[in-house]
mmCIF file of C-alpha atoms in Angstrom:
data_model
loop_
_atom_site.group_PDB
_atom_site.id
_atom_site.type_symbol
_atom_site.label_atom_id
_atom_site.label_comp_id
_atom_site.label_asym_id
_atom_site.label_seq_id
_atom_site.Cartn_x
_atom_site.Cartn_y
_atom_site.Cartn_z
ATOM 1 C CA MET A 1 33.035 68.760 0.401
ATOM 2 C CA ASN A 2 34.008 66.632 -2.673
ATOM 3 C CA THR A 3 31.190 65.286 -4.871
ATOM 4 C CA PRO A 4 31.725 61.714 -6.195
ATOM 5 C CA THR A 5 32.284 61.549 -9.888
ATOM 6 C CA PRO A 6 29.832 59.530 -12.071
ATOM 7 C CA TYR A 7 32.481 56.860 -12.467
ATOM 8 C CA LEU A 8 32.863 56.463 -8.693
ATOM 9 C CA ARG A 9 29.080 56.312 -8.222
ATOM 10 C CA LEU A 10 28.826 53.623 -10.931
ATOM 11 C CA ALA A 11 31.623 51.576 -9.341
ATOM 12 C CA GLY A 12 29.935 51.763 -5.937
ATOM 13 C CA PHE A 13 26.605 50.590 -7.397
ATOM 14 C CA ALA A 14 28.338 47.672 -9.104
ATOM 15 C CA ALA A 15 29.984 46.617 -5.833
ATOM 16 C CA VAL A 16 26.631 46.613 -3.997
ATOM 17 C CA LEU A 17 24.990 44.631 -6.797
ATOM 18 C CA ALA A 18 27.783 42.047 -6.701
ATOM 19 C CA LEU A 19 27.329 41.652 -2.941
ATOM 20 C CA VAL A 20 23.566 41.068 -3.354
ATOM 21 C CA PHE A 21 24.150 38.364 -5.966
ATOM 22 C CA ALA A 22 26.770 36.701 -3.775
ATOM 23 C CA VAL A 23 24.374 36.495 -0.799
ATOM 24 C CA ALA A 24 21.603 35.135 -3.035
ATOM 25 C CA ALA A 25 23.915 32.496 -4.458
ATOM 26 C CA VAL A 26 24.917 31.304 -0.993
ATOM 27 C CA ALA A 27 21.286 31.130 0.167
ATOM 28 C CA GLY A 28 20.235 29.348 -3.006
ATOM 29 C CA GLY A 29 23.040 26.835 -2.648
ATOM 30 C CA ALA A 30 22.006 26.065 0.924
ATOM 31 C CA ALA A 31 18.388 25.576 -0.135
ATOM 32 C CA ASP A 32 19.386 23.245 -2.999
ATOM 33 C CA VAL A 33 21.890 21.114 -1.132
ATOM 34 C CA ASP A 34 19.694 17.984 -1.406
ATOM 35 C CA ARG A 35 18.009 18.728 -4.720
ATOM 36 C CA GLY A 36 18.104 15.808 -7.103
ATOM 37 C CA THR A 37 19.341 13.335 -4.475
ATOM 38 C CA PRO A 38 16.489 11.043 -3.384
ATOM 39 C CA PRO A 39 16.518 9.494 0.102
ATOM 40 C CA PRO A 40 17.781 5.910 0.235
ATOM 41 C CA GLU A 41 15.144 3.205 -0.063
ATOM 42 C CA ASP A 42 14.377 0.492 2.457
ATOM 43 C CA GLY A 43 14.115 -2.420 0.065
ATOM 44 C CA HIS A 44 10.317 -2.260 -0.071
ATOM 45 C CA GLY A 45 10.182 0.711 -2.415
ATOM 46 C CA GLY A 46 9.643 3.201 0.410
ATOM 47 C CA LYS A 47 12.036 5.405 2.352
ATOM 48 C CA HIS A 48 13.910 4.455 5.494
ATOM 49 C CA MET A 49 11.693 4.322 8.562
ATOM 50 C CA GLY A 50 11.377 7.736 10.122
ATOM 51 C CA MET A 51 11.582 9.454 6.727
ATOM 52 C CA ALA A 52 8.588 10.679 4.761
ATOM 53 C CA ALA A 53 7.287 7.861 2.525
ATOM 54 C CA ASP A 54 4.178 7.655 0.413
ATOM 55 C CA PRO A 55 1.970 5.647 2.798
ATOM 56 C CA VAL A 56 -0.928 4.958 0.409
ATOM 57 C CA ARG A 57 -1.393 3.443 -2.999
ATOM 58 C CA GLY A 58 -4.302 2.047 -4.976
ATOM 59 C CA LEU A 59 -6.253 5.267 -5.523
ATOM 60 C CA ALA A 60 -5.980 5.254 -9.314
ATOM 61 C CA VAL A 61 -6.177 2.887 -12.263
ATOM 62 C CA SER A 62 -3.095 4.526 -13.831
ATOM 63 C CA GLU A 63 0.163 5.662 -12.256
ATOM 64 C CA GLY A 64 3.730 6.184 -13.399
ATOM 65 C CA GLY A 65 2.866 5.347 -17.000
ATOM 66 C CA LEU A 66 1.236 2.012 -16.084
ATOM 67 C CA THR A 67 -2.480 1.199 -16.375
ATOM 68 C CA LEU A 68 -4.590 -1.665 -15.029
ATOM 69 C CA GLN A 69 -7.017 -3.035 -17.643
ATOM 70 C CA LEU A 70 -9.534 -5.476 -16.131
ATOM 71 C CA SER A 71 -12.423 -7.548 -17.455
ATOM 72 C CA ARG A 72 -14.653 -10.267 -16.033
ATOM 73 C CA ARG A 73 -15.432 -13.518 -17.844
ATOM 74 C CA GLY A 74 -17.825 -15.599 -15.751
ATOM 75 C CA ARG A 75 -15.905 -16.483 -12.570
ATOM 76 C CA GLU A 76 -12.627 -15.492 -14.185
ATOM 77 C CA LEU A 77 -10.973 -12.110 -13.754
ATOM 78 C CA ASP A 78 -8.705 -11.239 -16.678
ATOM 79 C CA PHE A 79 -6.356 -8.282 -16.621
ATOM 80 C CA ARG A 80 -3.118 -6.852 -17.886
ATOM 81 C CA ILE A 81 -0.765 -4.021 -17.000
ATOM 82 C CA ALA A 82 -0.220 -1.716 -19.974
ATOM 83 C CA ASP A 83 2.566 0.827 -20.429
ATOM 84 C CA ARG A 84 2.321 4.327 -21.926
ATOM 85 C CA ARG A 85 2.298 2.949 -25.460
ATOM 86 C CA GLY A 86 -0.417 0.421 -24.689
ATOM 87 C CA ARG A 87 1.978 -2.521 -24.679
ATOM 88 C CA THR A 88 1.470 -5.352 -22.197
ATOM 89 C CA VAL A 89 4.057 -5.354 -19.412
ATOM 90 C CA ARG A 90 5.530 -8.840 -19.049
ATOM 91 C CA ASP A 91 8.401 -8.545 -16.586
ATOM 92 C CA PHE A 92 7.596 -8.171 -12.884
ATOM 93 C CA ASP A 93 9.722 -8.372 -9.752
ATOM 94 C CA VAL A 94 9.136 -11.026 -7.110
ATOM 95 C CA GLU A 95 7.504 -9.385 -4.078
ATOM 96 C CA HIS A 96 6.484 -11.504 -1.071
ATOM 97 C CA THR A 97 7.407 -14.639 -3.113
ATOM 98 C CA LYS A 98 4.963 -13.743 -5.934
ATOM 99 C CA ARG A 99 5.137 -11.632 -9.089
ATOM 100 C CA MET A 100 1.531 -10.443 -8.801
ATOM 101 C CA HIS A 101 -0.933 -10.066 -5.922
ATOM 102 C CA LEU A 102 -4.597 -9.346 -6.570
ATOM 103 C CA VAL A 103 -6.754 -8.076 -3.702
ATOM 104 C CA VAL A 104 -10.535 -7.948 -4.108
ATOM 105 C CA VAL A 105 -12.895 -6.419 -1.554
ATOM 106 C CA ARG A 106 -16.374 -4.943 -1.685
ATOM 107 C CA ARG A 107 -16.663 -1.200 -1.095
ATOM 108 C CA ASP A 108 -18.064 -1.802 2.410
ATOM 109 C CA MET A 109 -14.862 -3.823 3.073
ATOM 110 C CA THR A 110 -16.552 -7.222 3.158
ATOM 111 C CA GLY A 111 -15.754 -10.229 0.979
ATOM 112 C CA PHE A 112 -11.974 -9.799 1.189
ATOM 113 C CA GLN A 113 -9.901 -12.020 -1.126
ATOM 114 C CA HIS A 114 -6.143 -12.133 -1.668
ATOM 115 C CA LEU A 115 -5.430 -13.983 -4.910
ATOM 116 C CA HIS A 116 -2.348 -14.981 -6.885
ATOM 117 C CA PRO A 117 -3.139 -14.918 -10.611
ATOM 118 C CA ARG A 118 -1.390 -16.938 -13.287
ATOM 119 C CA GLN A 119 0.351 -15.200 -16.174
ATOM 120 C CA ALA A 120 -0.102 -16.312 -19.785
ATOM 121 C CA ALA A 121 2.623 -16.257 -22.437
ATOM 122 C CA ASP A 122 1.299 -12.945 -23.796
ATOM 123 C CA GLY A 123 1.767 -11.252 -20.392
ATOM 124 C CA THR A 124 -1.906 -11.141 -19.403
ATOM 125 C CA TRP A 125 -3.122 -12.445 -16.048
ATOM 126 C CA SER A 126 -6.195 -14.424 -14.980
ATOM 127 C CA VAL A 127 -7.592 -15.856 -11.765
ATOM 128 C CA PRO A 128 -10.909 -17.422 -10.734
ATOM 129 C CA THR A 129 -12.835 -15.581 -8.052
ATOM 130 C CA THR A 130 -16.252 -15.730 -6.431
ATOM 131 C CA LEU A 131 -18.187 -12.490 -6.003
ATOM 132 C CA ALA A 132 -21.153 -13.822 -4.084
ATOM 133 C CA ALA A 133 -22.860 -10.565 -3.065
ATOM 134 C CA ALA A 134 -24.047 -7.761 -5.294
ATOM 135 C CA GLY A 135 -22.288 -4.429 -5.067
ATOM 136 C CA THR A 136 -19.198 -2.565 -6.165
ATOM 137 C CA TYR A 137 -15.873 -4.261 -5.601
ATOM 138 C CA ARG A 138 -12.455 -2.649 -5.519
ATOM 139 C CA VAL A 139 -9.805 -4.687 -7.340
ATOM 140 C CA PHE A 140 -6.146 -3.977 -6.500
ATOM 141 C CA ALA A 141 -3.229 -5.222 -8.587
ATOM 142 C CA ASP A 142 -0.204 -5.094 -6.284
ATOM 143 C CA PHE A 143 3.165 -5.638 -7.964
ATOM 144 C CA SER A 144 6.643 -4.268 -8.580
ATOM 145 C CA VAL A 145 8.348 -3.353 -11.863
ATOM 146 C CA GLY A 146 11.989 -2.342 -12.077
ATOM 147 C CA GLY A 147 12.288 -2.260 -8.293
ATOM 148 C CA ARG A 148 9.361 0.163 -7.930
ATOM 149 C CA PRO A 149 6.274 -1.136 -6.069
ATOM 150 C CA ARG A 150 2.920 -0.199 -7.579
ATOM 151 C CA THR A 151 -0.698 -0.713 -6.594
ATOM 152 C CA LEU A 152 -3.239 0.043 -9.311
ATOM 153 C CA ALA A 153 -6.969 -0.318 -8.684
ATOM 154 C CA THR A 154 -10.321 -0.162 -10.404
ATOM 155 C CA ASP A 155 -13.965 -0.852 -9.552
ATOM 156 C CA LEU A 156 -15.998 -3.861 -10.649
ATOM 157 C CA ALA A 157 -19.814 -3.872 -10.380
ATOM 158 C CA VAL A 158 -21.853 -6.992 -9.579
ATOM 159 C CA ASP A 159 -25.559 -6.617 -10.374
ATOM 160 C CA GLY A 160 -28.287 -7.357 -7.872
ATOM 161 C CA GLU A 161 -29.835 -6.019 -4.689
ATOM 162 C CA VAL A 162 -27.066 -4.443 -2.634
ATOM 163 C CA ARG A 163 -27.093 -4.853 1.141
ATOM 164 C CA THR A 164 -24.148 -3.089 2.706
ATOM 165 C CA THR A 165 -22.633 -4.021 6.057
ATOM 166 C CA PRO A 166 -21.556 -1.324 8.545
ATOM 167 C CA LEU A 167 -17.899 -1.361 9.495
ATOM 168 C CA PRO A 168 -17.519 -3.200 12.840
ATOM 169 C CA GLN A 169 -16.397 -1.211 15.849
ATOM 170 C CA PRO A 170 -12.738 -1.521 16.906
ATOM 171 C CA ASP A 171 -12.041 -4.720 18.836
ATOM 172 C CA PRO A 172 -8.538 -6.020 19.636
ATOM 173 C CA ILE A 173 -9.673 -9.654 19.428
ATOM 174 C CA ALA A 174 -10.878 -11.545 16.351
ATOM 175 C CA ALA A 175 -12.082 -15.148 16.224
ATOM 176 C CA VAL A 176 -11.135 -17.161 13.148
ATOM 177 C CA ASP A 177 -11.336 -20.915 12.493
ATOM 178 C CA GLY A 178 -11.394 -21.843 16.187
ATOM 179 C CA MET A 179 -8.491 -19.536 17.044
ATOM 180 C CA GLN A 180 -8.277 -16.205 18.809
ATOM 181 C CA VAL A 181 -6.165 -13.478 17.231
ATOM 182 C CA ARG A 182 -5.236 -10.493 19.373
ATOM 183 C CA LEU A 183 -3.969 -7.131 18.158
ATOM 184 C CA ASP A 184 -1.555 -5.420 20.542
ATOM 185 C CA GLU A 185 -0.417 -1.901 19.658
ATOM 186 C CA GLY A 186 0.064 1.532 21.130
ATOM 187 C CA PRO A 187 -2.039 4.559 20.252
ATOM 188 C CA SER A 188 -2.106 5.172 16.500
ATOM 189 C CA HIS A 189 -1.799 8.736 15.251
ATOM 190 C CA ALA A 190 -2.015 10.086 11.717
ATOM 191 C CA GLY A 191 1.357 10.521 10.062
ATOM 192 C CA ALA A 192 3.277 8.623 12.760
ATOM 193 C CA GLY A 193 4.721 5.138 12.453
ATOM 194 C CA SER A 194 2.721 2.437 14.237
ATOM 195 C CA GLN A 195 3.716 -1.067 15.271
ATOM 196 C CA LEU A 196 0.985 -3.680 14.946
ATOM 197 C CA ARG A 197 1.646 -6.937 16.791
ATOM 198 C CA PHE A 198 -0.595 -9.991 16.607
ATOM 199 C CA THR A 199 -0.712 -13.144 18.720
ATOM 200 C CA VAL A 200 -2.623 -16.310 17.830
ATOM 201 C CA THR A 201 -3.918 -18.767 20.432
ATOM 202 C CA ARG A 202 -6.216 -21.760 20.565
ATOM 203 C CA ALA A 203 -7.833 -22.615 23.918
ATOM 204 C CA GLY A 204 -5.415 -20.189 25.538
ATOM 205 C CA ARG A 205 -2.271 -21.791 24.080
ATOM 206 C CA PRO A 206 0.015 -20.230 21.439
ATOM 207 C CA VAL A 207 -0.439 -21.558 17.923
ATOM 208 C CA ALA A 208 2.594 -22.375 15.768
ATOM 209 C CA ILE A 209 2.618 -20.015 12.791
ATOM 210 C CA GLU A 210 4.162 -21.165 9.508
ATOM 211 C CA ASP A 211 5.860 -18.912 6.974
ATOM 212 C CA TYR A 212 3.503 -17.338 4.468
ATOM 213 C CA LEU A 213 4.638 -15.257 1.475
ATOM 214 C CA GLY A 214 8.161 -14.994 2.821
ATOM 215 C CA ALA A 215 7.213 -13.843 6.330
ATOM 216 C CA LYS A 216 5.156 -14.928 9.331
ATOM 217 C CA GLY A 217 2.108 -13.184 7.941
ATOM 218 C CA HIS A 218 0.697 -10.773 5.407
ATOM 219 C CA LEU A 219 -1.281 -7.634 6.247
ATOM 220 C CA VAL A 220 -3.482 -5.504 4.014
ATOM 221 C CA ALA A 221 -4.725 -2.192 5.452
ATOM 222 C CA LEU A 222 -7.464 -0.183 3.736
ATOM 223 C CA ARG A 223 -8.802 3.247 4.677
ATOM 224 C CA GLU A 224 -12.547 3.644 5.159
ATOM 225 C CA GLY A 225 -14.163 5.654 2.366
ATOM 226 C CA ASP A 226 -11.703 5.747 -0.532
ATOM 227 C CA LEU A 227 -10.149 2.341 0.288
ATOM 228 C CA ALA A 228 -6.609 3.711 0.062
ATOM 229 C CA PHE A 229 -4.124 0.820 0.159
ATOM 230 C CA LEU A 230 -1.460 1.312 2.836
ATOM 231 C CA HIS A 231 2.186 0.378 2.497
ATOM 232 C CA VAL A 232 2.851 -2.072 5.359
ATOM 233 C CA HIS A 233 6.263 -3.464 6.357
ATOM 234 C CA PRO A 234 6.200 -7.078 7.676
ATOM 235 C CA ASP A 235 8.630 -8.640 10.120
ATOM 236 C CA ALA A 236 10.130 -11.883 8.855
ATOM 237 C CA ARG A 237 10.241 -13.563 12.281
ATOM 238 C CA SER A 238 6.966 -12.614 13.985
ATOM 239 C CA LEU A 239 3.437 -11.372 13.383
ATOM 240 C CA ARG A 240 4.557 -7.768 13.656
ATOM 241 C CA PHE A 241 4.096 -5.006 11.102
ATOM 242 C CA GLU A 242 5.025 -1.361 10.761
ATOM 243 C CA ALA A 243 2.568 1.010 9.126
ATOM 244 C CA THR A 244 1.988 4.734 8.755
ATOM 245 C CA PHE A 245 -1.652 5.766 8.775
ATOM 246 C CA PRO A 246 -1.804 8.955 6.664
ATOM 247 C CA THR A 247 -4.993 10.459 8.109
ATOM 248 C CA ALA A 248 -7.196 10.171 11.143
ATOM 249 C CA GLY A 249 -10.190 7.886 10.833
ATOM 250 C CA ARG A 250 -10.982 4.190 10.611
ATOM 251 C CA TYR A 251 -9.087 1.515 8.733
ATOM 252 C CA ARG A 252 -9.779 -2.157 8.109
ATOM 253 C CA LEU A 253 -6.915 -4.570 8.713
ATOM 254 C CA PHE A 254 -6.848 -7.976 7.002
ATOM 255 C CA LEU A 255 -4.240 -10.232 8.622
ATOM 256 C CA GLN A 256 -3.379 -13.491 6.855
ATOM 257 C CA PHE A 257 -1.310 -16.240 8.454
ATOM 258 C CA GLN A 258 -0.785 -19.938 7.902
ATOM 259 C CA THR A 259 -1.104 -22.960 10.223
ATOM 260 C CA GLU A 260 -0.833 -26.615 9.191
ATOM 261 C CA GLY A 261 -0.729 -25.624 5.528
ATOM 262 C CA ARG A 262 -3.941 -23.581 5.662
ATOM 263 C CA VAL A 263 -4.199 -19.797 5.304
ATOM 264 C CA HIS A 264 -6.492 -17.930 7.702
ATOM 265 C CA THR A 265 -7.746 -14.328 7.571
ATOM 266 C CA ALA A 266 -8.459 -12.254 10.689
ATOM 267 C CA GLU A 267 -10.111 -8.849 10.304
ATOM 268 C CA PHE A 268 -9.849 -5.797 12.569
ATOM 269 C CA THR A 269 -11.107 -2.219 12.594
ATOM 270 C CA GLN A 270 -8.371 0.256 13.536
ATOM 271 C CA GLU A 271 -9.190 3.715 14.902
ATOM 272 C CA VAL A 272 -6.500 6.305 14.174
ATOM 273 C CA GLY A 273 -6.357 9.612 16.035
ATOM 274 C CA ARG A 274 -5.042 12.980 14.898
#
């Protein structure tokens, strides 16, 4: 029997090694086929419906190199958005017909306010607000810069004796300003898209809803506990919204709509299953 020479053994080893590298390259190429190519956006800064999108914002005072800096001066809230170098950001995109939305709510999710601040020439913002009850309030600055939506948030303390209010139990009907607002939706599950549909009636008859902030309504959804701010997609023609609840638990929904030039706010507790 012939014994392979050292040269033949070396050539055989090299051939096997080349085959291993070839297989690894093919596998690596298959794994990296989408690397560096982000999914297309839906126009709201999120991904197309059905694709994984970041469903919550508003958990931090700083994100993506931007920081919310807030102070209180009597009834006035003053704030600015600073970049990494500490410079005041001046240019904001128009989102829902406004360049800045400020949402204020106490930590027990009472005292909800949706405000539209005015911007000074130096880029800072201010808006009057009434914080009637003592406690800790969460202040959300909701805006978009360079086509990228952001929600930055910080806490604001109001001194005094704090009396918290338990979160109301889920109820599909809310009464507001002599009207009845009904929430119609299927079962909500964590991580799955949910459609939230609202109807407004007075004495059993449908109420004509006017456009508000570029749609038929505006919806803010906050998670119980950390008050995570959900990304909600409105429908331009009806009081319908699409939302993804990231975790099981309870959420507070703040629906705003307009009739006869007046804005109304209806509040609901939403139970989300696993």
